[in-house]
Coordinates of C-alpha atoms and ligand atoms in Angstrom, one line a residue:
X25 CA 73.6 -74.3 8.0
X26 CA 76.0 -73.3 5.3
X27 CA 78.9 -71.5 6.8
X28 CA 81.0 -69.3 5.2
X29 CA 85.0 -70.3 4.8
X30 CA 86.8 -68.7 8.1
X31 CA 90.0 -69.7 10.2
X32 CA 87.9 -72.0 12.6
X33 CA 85.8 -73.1 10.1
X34 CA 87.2 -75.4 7.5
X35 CA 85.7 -77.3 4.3
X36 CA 84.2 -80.5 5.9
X37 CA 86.3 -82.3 2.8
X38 CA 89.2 -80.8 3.8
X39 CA 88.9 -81.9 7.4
X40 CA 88.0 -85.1 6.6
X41 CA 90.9 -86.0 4.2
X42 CA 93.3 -84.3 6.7
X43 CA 93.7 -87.5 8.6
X44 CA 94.6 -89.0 5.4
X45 CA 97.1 -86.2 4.7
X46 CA 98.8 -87.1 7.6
X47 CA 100.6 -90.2 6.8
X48 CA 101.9 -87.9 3.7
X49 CA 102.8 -84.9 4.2
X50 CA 104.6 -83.4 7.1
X51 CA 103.5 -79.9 7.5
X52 CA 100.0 -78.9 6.1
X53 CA 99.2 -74.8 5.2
X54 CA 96.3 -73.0 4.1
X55 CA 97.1 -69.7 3.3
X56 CA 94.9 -66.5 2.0
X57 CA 95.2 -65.0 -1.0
X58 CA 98.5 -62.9 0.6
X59 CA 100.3 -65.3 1.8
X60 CA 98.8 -65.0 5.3
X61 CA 99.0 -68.3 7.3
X62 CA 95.9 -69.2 8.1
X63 CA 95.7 -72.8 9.1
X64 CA 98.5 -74.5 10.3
X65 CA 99.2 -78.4 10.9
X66 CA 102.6 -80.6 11.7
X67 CA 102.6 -84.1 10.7
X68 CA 104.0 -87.1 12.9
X69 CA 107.1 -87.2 10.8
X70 CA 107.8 -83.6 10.8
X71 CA 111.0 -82.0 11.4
X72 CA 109.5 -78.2 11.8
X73 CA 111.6 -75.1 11.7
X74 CA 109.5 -73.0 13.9
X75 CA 107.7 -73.7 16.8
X76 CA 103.4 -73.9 15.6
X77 CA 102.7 -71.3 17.7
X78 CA 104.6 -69.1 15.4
X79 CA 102.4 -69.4 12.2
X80 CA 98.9 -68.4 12.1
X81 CA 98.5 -64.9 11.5
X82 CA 101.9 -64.3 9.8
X83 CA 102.6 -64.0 6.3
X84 CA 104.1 -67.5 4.9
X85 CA 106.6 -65.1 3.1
X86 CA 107.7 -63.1 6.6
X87 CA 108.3 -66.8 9.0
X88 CA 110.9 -68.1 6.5
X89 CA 114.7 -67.3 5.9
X90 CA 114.7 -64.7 3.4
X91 CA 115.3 -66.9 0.5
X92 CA 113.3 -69.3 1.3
X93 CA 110.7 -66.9 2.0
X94 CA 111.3 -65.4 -1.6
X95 CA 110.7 -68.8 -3.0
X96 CA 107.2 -68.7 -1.5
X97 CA 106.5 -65.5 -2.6
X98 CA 107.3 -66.4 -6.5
X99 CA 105.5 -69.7 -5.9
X100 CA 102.1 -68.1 -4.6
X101 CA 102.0 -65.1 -7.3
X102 CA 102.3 -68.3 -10.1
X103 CA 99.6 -70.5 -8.3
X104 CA 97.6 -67.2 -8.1
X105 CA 98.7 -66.4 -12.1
X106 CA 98.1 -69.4 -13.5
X107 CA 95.5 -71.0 -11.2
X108 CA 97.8 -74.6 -11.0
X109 CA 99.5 -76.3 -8.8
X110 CA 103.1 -75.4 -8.6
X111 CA 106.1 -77.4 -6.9
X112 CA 109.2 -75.9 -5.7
X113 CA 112.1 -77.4 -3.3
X114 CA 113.7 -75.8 -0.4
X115 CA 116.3 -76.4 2.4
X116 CA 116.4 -75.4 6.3
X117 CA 119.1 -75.4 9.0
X118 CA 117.9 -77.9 11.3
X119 CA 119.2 -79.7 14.1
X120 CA 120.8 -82.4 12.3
X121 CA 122.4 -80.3 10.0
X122 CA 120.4 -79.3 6.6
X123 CA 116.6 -80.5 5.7
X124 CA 115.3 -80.8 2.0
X125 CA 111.8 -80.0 1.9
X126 CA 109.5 -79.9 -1.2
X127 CA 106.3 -77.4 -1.3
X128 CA 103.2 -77.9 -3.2
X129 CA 100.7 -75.3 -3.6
X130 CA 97.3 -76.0 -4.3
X131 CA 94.8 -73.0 -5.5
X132 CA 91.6 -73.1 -4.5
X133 CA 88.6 -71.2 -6.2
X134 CA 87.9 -68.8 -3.2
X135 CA 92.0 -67.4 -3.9
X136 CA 92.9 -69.9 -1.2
X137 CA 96.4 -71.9 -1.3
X138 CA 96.8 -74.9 0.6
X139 CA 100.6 -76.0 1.0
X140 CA 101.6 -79.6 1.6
X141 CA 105.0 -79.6 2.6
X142 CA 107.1 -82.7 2.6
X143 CA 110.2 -83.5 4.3
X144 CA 112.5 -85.4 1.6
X145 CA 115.9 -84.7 3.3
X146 CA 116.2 -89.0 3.8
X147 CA 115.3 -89.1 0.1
X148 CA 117.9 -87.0 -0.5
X149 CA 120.2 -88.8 1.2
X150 CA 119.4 -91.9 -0.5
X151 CA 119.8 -90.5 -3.8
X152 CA 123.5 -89.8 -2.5
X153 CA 123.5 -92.8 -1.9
X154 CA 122.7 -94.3 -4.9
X155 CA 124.8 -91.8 -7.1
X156 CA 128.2 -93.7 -4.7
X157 CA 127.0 -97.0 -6.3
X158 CA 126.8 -95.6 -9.6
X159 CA 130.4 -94.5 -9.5
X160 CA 131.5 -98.2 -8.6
X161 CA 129.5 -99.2 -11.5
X162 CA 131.4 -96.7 -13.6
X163 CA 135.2 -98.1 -11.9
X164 CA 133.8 -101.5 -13.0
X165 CA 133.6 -100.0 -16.5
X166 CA 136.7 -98.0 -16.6
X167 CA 138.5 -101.7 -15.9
X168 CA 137.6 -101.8 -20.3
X169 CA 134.4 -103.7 -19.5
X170 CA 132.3 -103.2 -22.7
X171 CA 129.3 -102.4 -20.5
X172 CA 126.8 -100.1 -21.5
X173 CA 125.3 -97.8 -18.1
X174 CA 122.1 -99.4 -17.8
X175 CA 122.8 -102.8 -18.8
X176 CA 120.8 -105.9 -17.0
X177 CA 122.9 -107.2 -14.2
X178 CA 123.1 -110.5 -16.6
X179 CA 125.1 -108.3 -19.0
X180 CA 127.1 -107.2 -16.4
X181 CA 128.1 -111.0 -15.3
X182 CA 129.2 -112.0 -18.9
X183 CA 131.4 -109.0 -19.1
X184 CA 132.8 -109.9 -16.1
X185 CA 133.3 -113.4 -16.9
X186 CA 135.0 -112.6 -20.1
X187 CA 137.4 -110.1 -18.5
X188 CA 138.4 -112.9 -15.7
X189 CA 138.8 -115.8 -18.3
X190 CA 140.8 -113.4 -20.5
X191 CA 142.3 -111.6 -18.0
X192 CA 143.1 -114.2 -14.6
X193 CA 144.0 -117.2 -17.6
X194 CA 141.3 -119.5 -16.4
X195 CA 138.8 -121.9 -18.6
X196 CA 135.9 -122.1 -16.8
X197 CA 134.2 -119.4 -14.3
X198 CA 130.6 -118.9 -12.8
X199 CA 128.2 -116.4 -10.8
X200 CA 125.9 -117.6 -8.3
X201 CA 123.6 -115.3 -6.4
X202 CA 122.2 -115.5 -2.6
X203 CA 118.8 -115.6 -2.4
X204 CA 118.6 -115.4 1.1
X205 CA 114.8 -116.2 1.7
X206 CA 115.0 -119.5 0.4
X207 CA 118.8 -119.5 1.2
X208 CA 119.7 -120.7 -1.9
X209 CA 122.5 -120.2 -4.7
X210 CA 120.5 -119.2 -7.6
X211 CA 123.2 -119.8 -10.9
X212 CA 123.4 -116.1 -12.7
X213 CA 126.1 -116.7 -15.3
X214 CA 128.9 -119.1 -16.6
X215 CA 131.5 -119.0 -19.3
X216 CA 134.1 -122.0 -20.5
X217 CA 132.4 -125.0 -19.5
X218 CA 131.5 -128.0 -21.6
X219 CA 127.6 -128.2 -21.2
X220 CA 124.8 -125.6 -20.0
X221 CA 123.8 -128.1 -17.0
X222 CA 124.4 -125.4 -14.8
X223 CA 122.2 -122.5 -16.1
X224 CA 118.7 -122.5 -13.9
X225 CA 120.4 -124.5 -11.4
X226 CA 120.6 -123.7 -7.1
X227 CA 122.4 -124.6 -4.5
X228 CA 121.7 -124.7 -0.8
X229 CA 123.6 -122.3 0.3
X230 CA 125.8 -124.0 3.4
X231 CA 126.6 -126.5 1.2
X232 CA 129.5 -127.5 -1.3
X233 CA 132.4 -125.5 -1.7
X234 CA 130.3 -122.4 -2.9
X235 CA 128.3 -122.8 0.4
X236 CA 131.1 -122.6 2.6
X237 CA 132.7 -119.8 0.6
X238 CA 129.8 -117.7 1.3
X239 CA 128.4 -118.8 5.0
X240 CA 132.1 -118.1 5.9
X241 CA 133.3 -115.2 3.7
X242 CA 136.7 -116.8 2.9
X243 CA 138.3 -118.3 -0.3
X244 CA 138.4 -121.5 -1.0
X245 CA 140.8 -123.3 -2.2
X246 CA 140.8 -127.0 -3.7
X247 CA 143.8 -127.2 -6.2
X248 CA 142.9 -130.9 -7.1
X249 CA 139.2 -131.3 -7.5
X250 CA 139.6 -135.3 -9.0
X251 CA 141.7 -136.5 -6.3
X252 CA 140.3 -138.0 -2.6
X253 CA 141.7 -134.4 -1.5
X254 CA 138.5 -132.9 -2.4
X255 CA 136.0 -132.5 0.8
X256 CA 132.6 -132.6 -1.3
X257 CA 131.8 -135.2 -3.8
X258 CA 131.8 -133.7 -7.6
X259 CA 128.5 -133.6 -9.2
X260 CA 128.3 -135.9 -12.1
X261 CA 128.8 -132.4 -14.5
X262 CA 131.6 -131.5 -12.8
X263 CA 133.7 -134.5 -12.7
X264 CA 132.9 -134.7 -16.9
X265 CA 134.4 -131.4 -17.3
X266 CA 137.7 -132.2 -15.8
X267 CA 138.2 -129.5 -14.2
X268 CA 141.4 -129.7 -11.2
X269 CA 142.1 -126.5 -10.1
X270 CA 139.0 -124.5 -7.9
X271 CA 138.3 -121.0 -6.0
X272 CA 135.1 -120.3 -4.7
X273 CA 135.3 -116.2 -4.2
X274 CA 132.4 -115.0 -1.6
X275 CA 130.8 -111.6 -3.0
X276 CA 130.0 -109.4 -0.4
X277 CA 129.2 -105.4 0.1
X278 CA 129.2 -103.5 2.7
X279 CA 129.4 -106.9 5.0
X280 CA 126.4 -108.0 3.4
X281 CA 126.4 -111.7 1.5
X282 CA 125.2 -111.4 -2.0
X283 CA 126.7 -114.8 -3.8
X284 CA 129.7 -116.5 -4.9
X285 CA 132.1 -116.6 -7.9
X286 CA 133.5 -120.0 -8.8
X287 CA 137.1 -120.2 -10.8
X288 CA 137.5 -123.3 -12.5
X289 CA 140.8 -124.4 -14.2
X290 CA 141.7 -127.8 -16.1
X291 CA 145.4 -127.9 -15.0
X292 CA 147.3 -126.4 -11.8
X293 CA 147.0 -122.8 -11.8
X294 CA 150.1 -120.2 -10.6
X295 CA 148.4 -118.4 -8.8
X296 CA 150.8 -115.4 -7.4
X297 CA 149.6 -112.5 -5.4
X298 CA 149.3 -110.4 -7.9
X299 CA 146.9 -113.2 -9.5
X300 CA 144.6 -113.6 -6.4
X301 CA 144.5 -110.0 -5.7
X302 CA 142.8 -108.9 -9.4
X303 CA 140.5 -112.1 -8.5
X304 CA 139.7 -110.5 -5.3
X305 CA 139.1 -106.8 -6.6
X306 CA 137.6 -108.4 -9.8
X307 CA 135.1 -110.2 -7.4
X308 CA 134.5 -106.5 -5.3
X309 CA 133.6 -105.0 -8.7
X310 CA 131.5 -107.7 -9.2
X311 CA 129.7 -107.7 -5.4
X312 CA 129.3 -103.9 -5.8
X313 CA 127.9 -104.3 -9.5
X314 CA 125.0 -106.9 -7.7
X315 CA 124.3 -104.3 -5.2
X316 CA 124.1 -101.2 -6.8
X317 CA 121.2 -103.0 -9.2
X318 CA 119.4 -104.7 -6.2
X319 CA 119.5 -101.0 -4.6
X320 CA 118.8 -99.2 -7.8
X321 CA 116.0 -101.4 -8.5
X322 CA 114.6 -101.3 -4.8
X323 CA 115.0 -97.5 -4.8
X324 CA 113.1 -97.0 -8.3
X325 CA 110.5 -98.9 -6.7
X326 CA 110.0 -97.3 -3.3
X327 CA 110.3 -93.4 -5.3
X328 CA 107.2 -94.5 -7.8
X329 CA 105.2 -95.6 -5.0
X330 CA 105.6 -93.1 -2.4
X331 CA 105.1 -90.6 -5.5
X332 CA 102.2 -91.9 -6.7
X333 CA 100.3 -92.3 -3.6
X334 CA 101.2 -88.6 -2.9
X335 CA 100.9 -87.3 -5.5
X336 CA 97.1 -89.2 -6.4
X337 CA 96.2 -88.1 -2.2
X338 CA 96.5 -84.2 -3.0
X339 CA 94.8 -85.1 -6.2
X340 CA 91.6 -86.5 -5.0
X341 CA 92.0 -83.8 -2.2
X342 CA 92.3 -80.2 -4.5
X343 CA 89.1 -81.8 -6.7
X344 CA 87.0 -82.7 -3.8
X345 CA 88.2 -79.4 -1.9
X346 CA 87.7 -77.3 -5.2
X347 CA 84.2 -78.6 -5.4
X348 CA 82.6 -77.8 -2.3
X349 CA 83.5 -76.1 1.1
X350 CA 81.0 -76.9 4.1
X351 CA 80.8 -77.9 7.6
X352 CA 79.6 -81.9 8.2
X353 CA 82.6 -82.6 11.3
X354 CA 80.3 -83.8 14.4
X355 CA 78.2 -86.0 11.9
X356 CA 81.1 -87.9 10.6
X357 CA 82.9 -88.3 13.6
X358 CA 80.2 -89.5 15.4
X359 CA 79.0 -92.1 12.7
X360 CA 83.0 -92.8 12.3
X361 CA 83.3 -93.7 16.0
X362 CA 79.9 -95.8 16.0
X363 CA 81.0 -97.4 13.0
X364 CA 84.3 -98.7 14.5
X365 CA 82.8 -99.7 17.9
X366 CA 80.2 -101.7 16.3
X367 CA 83.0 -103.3 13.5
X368 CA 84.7 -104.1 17.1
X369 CA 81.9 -105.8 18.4
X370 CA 81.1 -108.2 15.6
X371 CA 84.8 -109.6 15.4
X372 CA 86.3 -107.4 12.8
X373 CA 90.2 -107.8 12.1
X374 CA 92.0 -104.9 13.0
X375 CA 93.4 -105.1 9.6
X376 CA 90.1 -104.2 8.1
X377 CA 89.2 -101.5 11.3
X378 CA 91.8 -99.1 9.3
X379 CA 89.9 -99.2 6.0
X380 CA 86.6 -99.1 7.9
X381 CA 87.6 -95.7 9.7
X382 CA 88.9 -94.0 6.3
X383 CA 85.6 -95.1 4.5
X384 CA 84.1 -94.0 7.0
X385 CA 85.4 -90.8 7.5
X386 CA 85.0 -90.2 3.9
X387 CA 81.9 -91.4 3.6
X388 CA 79.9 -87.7 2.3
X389 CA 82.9 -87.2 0.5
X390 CA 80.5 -87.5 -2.6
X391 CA 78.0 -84.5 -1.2
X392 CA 80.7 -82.2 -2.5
X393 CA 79.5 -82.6 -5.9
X394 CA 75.8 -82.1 -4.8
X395 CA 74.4 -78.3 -5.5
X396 CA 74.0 -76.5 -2.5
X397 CA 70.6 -76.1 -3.6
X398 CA 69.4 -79.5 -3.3
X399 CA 71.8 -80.4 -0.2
X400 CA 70.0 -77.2 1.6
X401 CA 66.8 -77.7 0.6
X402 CA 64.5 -77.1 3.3
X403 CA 61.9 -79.5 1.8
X404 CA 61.5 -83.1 0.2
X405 CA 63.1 -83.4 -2.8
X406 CA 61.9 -83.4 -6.5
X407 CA 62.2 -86.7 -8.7
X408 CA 65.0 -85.0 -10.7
X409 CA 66.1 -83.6 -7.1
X410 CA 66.7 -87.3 -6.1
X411 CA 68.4 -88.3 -9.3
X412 CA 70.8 -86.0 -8.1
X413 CA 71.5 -86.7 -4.3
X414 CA 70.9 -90.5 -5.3
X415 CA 74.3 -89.8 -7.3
X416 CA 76.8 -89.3 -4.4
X417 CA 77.9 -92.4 -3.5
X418 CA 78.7 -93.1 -7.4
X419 CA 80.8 -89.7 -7.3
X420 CA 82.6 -90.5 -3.8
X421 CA 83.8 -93.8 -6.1
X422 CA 85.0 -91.3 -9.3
X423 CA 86.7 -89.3 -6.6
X424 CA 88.6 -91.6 -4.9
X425 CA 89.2 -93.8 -7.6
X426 CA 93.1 -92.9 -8.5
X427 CA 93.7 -92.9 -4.7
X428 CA 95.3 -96.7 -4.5
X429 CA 95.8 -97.0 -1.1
X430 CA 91.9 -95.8 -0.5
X431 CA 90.6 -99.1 -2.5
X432 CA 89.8 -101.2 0.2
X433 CA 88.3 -98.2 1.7
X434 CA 86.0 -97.8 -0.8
X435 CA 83.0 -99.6 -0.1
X436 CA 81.4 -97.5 2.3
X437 CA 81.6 -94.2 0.5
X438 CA 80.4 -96.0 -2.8
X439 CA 77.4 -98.2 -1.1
X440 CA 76.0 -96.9 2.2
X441 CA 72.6 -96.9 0.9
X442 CA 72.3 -99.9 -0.4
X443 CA 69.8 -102.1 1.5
X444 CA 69.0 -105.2 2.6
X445 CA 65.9 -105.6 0.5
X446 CA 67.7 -104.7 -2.5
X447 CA 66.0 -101.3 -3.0
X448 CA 69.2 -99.4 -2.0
X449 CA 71.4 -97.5 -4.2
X450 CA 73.4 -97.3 -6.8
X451 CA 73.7 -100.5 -7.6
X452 CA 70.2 -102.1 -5.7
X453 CA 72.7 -104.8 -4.1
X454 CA 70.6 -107.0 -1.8
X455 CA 71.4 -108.5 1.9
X456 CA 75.2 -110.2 1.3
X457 CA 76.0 -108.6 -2.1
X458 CA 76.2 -105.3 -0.2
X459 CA 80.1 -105.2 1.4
X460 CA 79.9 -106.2 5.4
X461 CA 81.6 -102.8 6.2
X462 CA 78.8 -100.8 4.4
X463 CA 76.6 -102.9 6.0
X464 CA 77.6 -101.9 9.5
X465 CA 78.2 -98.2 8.4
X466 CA 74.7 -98.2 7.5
X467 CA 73.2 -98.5 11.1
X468 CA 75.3 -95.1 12.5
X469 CA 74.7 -93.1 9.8
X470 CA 71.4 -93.4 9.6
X471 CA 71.0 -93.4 13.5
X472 CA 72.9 -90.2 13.8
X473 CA 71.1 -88.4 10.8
X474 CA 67.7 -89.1 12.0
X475 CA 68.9 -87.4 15.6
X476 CA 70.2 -84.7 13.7
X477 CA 68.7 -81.5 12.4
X478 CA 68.5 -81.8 8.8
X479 CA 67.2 -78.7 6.5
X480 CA 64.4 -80.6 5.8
X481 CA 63.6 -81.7 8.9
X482 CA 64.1 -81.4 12.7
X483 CA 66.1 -83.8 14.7
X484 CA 64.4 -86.9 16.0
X485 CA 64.2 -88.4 19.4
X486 CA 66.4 -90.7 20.4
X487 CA 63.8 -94.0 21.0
X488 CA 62.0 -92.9 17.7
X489 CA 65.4 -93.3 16.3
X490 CA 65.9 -96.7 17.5
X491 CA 62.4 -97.6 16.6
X492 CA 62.9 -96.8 13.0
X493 CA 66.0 -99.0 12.7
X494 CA 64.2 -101.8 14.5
X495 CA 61.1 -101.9 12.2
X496 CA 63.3 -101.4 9.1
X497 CA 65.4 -104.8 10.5
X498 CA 65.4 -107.5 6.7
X499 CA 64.3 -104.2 5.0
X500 CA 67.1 -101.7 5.0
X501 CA 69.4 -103.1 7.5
X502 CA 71.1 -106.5 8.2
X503 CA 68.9 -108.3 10.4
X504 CA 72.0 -110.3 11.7
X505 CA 73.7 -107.3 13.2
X506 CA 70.7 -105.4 14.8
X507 CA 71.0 -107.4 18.3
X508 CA 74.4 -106.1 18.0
X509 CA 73.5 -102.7 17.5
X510 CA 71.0 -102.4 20.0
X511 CA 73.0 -104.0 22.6
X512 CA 75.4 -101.2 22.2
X513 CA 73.3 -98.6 22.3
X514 CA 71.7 -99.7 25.5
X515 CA 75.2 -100.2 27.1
Ligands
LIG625 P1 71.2 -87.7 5.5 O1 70.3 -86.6 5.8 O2 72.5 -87.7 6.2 O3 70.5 -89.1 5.7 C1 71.1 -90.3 5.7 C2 70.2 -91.4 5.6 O4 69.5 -91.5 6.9 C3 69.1 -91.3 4.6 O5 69.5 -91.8 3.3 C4 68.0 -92.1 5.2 O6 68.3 -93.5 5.0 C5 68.1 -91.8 6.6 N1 67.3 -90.7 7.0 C6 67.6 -89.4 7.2 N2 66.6 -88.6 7.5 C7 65.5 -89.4 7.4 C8 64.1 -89.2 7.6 O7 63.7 -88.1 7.9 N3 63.3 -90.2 7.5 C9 63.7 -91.4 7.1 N4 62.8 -92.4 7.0 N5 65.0 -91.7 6.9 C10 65.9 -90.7 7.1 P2 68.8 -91.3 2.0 O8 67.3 -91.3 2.2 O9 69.3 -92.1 0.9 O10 69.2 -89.8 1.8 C11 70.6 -89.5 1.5 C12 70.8 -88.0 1.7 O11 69.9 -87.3 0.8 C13 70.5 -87.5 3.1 O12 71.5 -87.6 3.9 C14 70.2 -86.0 2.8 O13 71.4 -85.3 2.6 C15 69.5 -86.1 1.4 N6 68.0 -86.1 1.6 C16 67.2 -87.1 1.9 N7 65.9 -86.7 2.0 C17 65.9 -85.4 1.8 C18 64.8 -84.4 1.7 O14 63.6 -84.7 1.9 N8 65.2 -83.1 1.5 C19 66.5 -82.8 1.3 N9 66.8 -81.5 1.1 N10 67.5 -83.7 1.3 C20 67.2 -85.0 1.6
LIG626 C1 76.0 -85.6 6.2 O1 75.3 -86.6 6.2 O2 77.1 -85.7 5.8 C2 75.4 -84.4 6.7 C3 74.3 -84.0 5.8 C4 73.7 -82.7 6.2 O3 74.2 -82.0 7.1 O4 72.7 -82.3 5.6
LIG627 C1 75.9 -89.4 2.5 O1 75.7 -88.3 2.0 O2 76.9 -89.9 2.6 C2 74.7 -90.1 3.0 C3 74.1 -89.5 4.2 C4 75.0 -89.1 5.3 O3 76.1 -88.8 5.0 O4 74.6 -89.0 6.4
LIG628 FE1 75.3 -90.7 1.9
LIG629 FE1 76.4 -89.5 6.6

């Protein structure tokens, strides 16, 4: 029953958390002690430099460009050194020119290394990306803006509006930004007028001069706001202000809308070229200062997620592999599929089937931490023996705990022997308490156990099987979802 670590023959917890690699990692290793490939596995998103057929067998350090493959040979004599995981980066010719990859090298106890390799070229890319919008924040700065390089974007905007009051000879100026799922003009900043009735004010954003300076990326022009020329009545704040001359600059970058810049002026401006053409770059410095923080903010975002999921995956991955290697694959892919059909049956969203399946598949994930000794044993199990199994669903939830995305997966690892009668475990939940999905769970793994060999017993038939889940109906399982469950099984 317990099979020794071989090429074919994989932890179960490795082989279960594999499918959860996936969406991860692009290219999965497990490598002996020297280096020697001995499991090898592309993801969907992978870009690979040789062909799969290539790997197993061959030393990792041997299948790589020399200096790549000396990378991997420092890398695996300092996982092996100092027993922890060690991270190095690497690039590849590809086909579309050079791919950034980064390595991570897992030790496990039996001088096993498992590599996760992920392809981070587009990450590269975007931190290029981002570095071009940083200079145009810097240009902004060189124009003698006293802006310091991380300031808030509201900083930025009185800067700005100082500079162009100083600089452009106007009295009044203001910042509105696009908010284009409510497509509104949200007020940002103002400098030189009377009152603070604009601040935490919106505009639609077709309307008004502003509106039609954004909706149709042009200037506008209105050099007498008080007199019948004007096409848009004044607001009431406005007109007290007495304010006659008026541009409304659109701010875009890269062809995208991001808000407008208003000019106000309480006589006739001369405006000269070289007037509307600082206004103009003035309001590009301005348009690229809004986008470089929408992007830098968007990008900070997206990196701490995607790092954090990875990097709390191969963390609930290396403990649970580190703890336990042993073979459970038909068992949980046959209660996995069961599971699923059945969630099908009873009018489960397909929102939920996803969590359902990685519960599912993880469901044992907690035997890892029970001693081979009372997994194996061949006979019923102690008192103290129980305490112990009866503890596996409690360590699945310890395990997968600082996995984020796993938490609405949880509930079938942490309470697939509860029952209905409340005499389950760990927490004795009783008929609804217990989550549906472990509910459901419930009938296949307990199905597929009892026509299983087990070390303590032999495998039962298949109608004693069914028998046992009928009588236990209101007792252990949800009485509502036995017709269910039968009518599947005799289809
Ligand atoms: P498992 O063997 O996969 O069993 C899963 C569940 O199927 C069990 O949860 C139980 O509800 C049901 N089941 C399995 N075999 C039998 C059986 O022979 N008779 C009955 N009435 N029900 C059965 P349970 O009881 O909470 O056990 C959880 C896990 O604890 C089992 O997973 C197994 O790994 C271990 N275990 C249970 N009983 C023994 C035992 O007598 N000896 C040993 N060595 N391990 C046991
Ligand atoms: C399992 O339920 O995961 C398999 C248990 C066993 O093979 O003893
Ligand atoms: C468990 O260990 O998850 C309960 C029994 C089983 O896996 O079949
Ligand atoms: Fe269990
Ligand atoms: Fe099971």
């Amino acid at each position: 029953m317990n099979s020794k670590m071989s090429q074919q023959n994989l932890p179960d917890a490795f082989q279960q958390l594999e499918a959860i690699f996936q969406a991860y990692g692009d290219l999965l290793l497990v490598l002996s002690g020297d280096g020697t490939i001995q499991y090898y596995r592309a993801g969907d998103g992978a870009q690979s430099y040789l062909e799969p057929s290539q790997f197993p067998g061959q030393k990792i350090q041997e299948v790589y460009p020399y200096k790549v493959g000396r990378k991997y040979a420092n890398a695996i004599f300092n996982v092996r050194t100092h027993k922890k995981i060690v991270t190095m980066e690497y690039s590849l010719p590809v086909s579309s020119g050079e791919g950034r990859y980064e390595a991570r090298l897992i030790p496990l106890a039996n001088r096993q290394i498992i590599v996760c390799v992920r392809d981070i070229t587009g990450h590269k890319q975007s931190e290029l990306v981002l570095e071009r919008q940083l200079k145009q924040l810097a240009a902004l700065r060189a124009i003698d803006l006293s802006i310091t390089s991380n300031a808030k974007l509201s900083t930025t905007f009185s800067a700005i509006l100082d500079f162009i009051r100083a600089q452009l000879n106007i009295d009044a100026a203001s910042i509105w930004l696009l908010n284009s799922h409510d497509h509104l003009l949200e007020h940002a900043a103002g400098a030189g007028f009377y009152t603070a009735a604009l601040a935490h004010t919106h505009l639609p954003a077709d309307e008004g001069y502003a509106g039609m300076a954004v909706s149709e990326n042009r200037l506008i022009h209105v050099s007498n706001l008080q007199s019948g020329e004007a096409d848009f009545p004044l607001s009431p704040y406005l007109r007290m202000e007495n304010f006659m001359d008026y541009y409304a600059v659109p701010l875009f970058a890269k062809g995208k809308p991001l808000g407008v810049m208003e000019i106000f002026h309480r006589s006739a401006l001369s405006a000269n070229a070289e007037w509307l053409s600082l206004l103009e770059t003035i309001a590009g410095q301005a348009a690229a200062a809004i986008d470089s923080a929408i992007m830098f903010k968007e990008l900070q975002r997206t990196n701490t997620e995607l790092k954090h999921a990875y990097d709390k995956t191969i963390e609930g991955w290396s403990r649970a592999l580190s703890l336990r290697d042993r073979e459970t694959e038909g068992h949980t892919r046959r209660v996995t599929e069961m599971t699923m059909k059945l969630a099908r049956r009873i009018g489960i969203t397909s929102s939920e089937l996803i969590h359902i399946q990685r519960g599912s598949t993880l469901h044992d994930i907690g035997k890892a931490g029970i001693p081979d000794g009372i997994l194996f044993k061949p006979g019923p199990l102690t008192d103290d023996e129980w305490k112990i199994m009866r503890r596996h669903p409690s360590i699945a939830a310890d395990l997968l705990k600082p996995i984020s995305y796993l938490a609405p997966a949880m509930h079938i690892p942490h309470s697939h022997h509860e029952k209905w009668d409340g005499t389950g475990y760990p927490d004795r939940l009783a008929g609804e308490a217990i989550p549906l999905a472990a509910r459901i769970f419930a009938f296949a793994d307990v199905y597929d156990s009892l026509m299983s060999d087990r070390p303590y017993r032999p495998a039962w038939p298949k109608a004693s099987a069914l028998e046992y889940i009928h009588n236990n109906s209101g007792t252990h399982f949800d009485p509502n979802i036995i017709p269910e469950f039968e009518s599947m099984i005799a289809e």
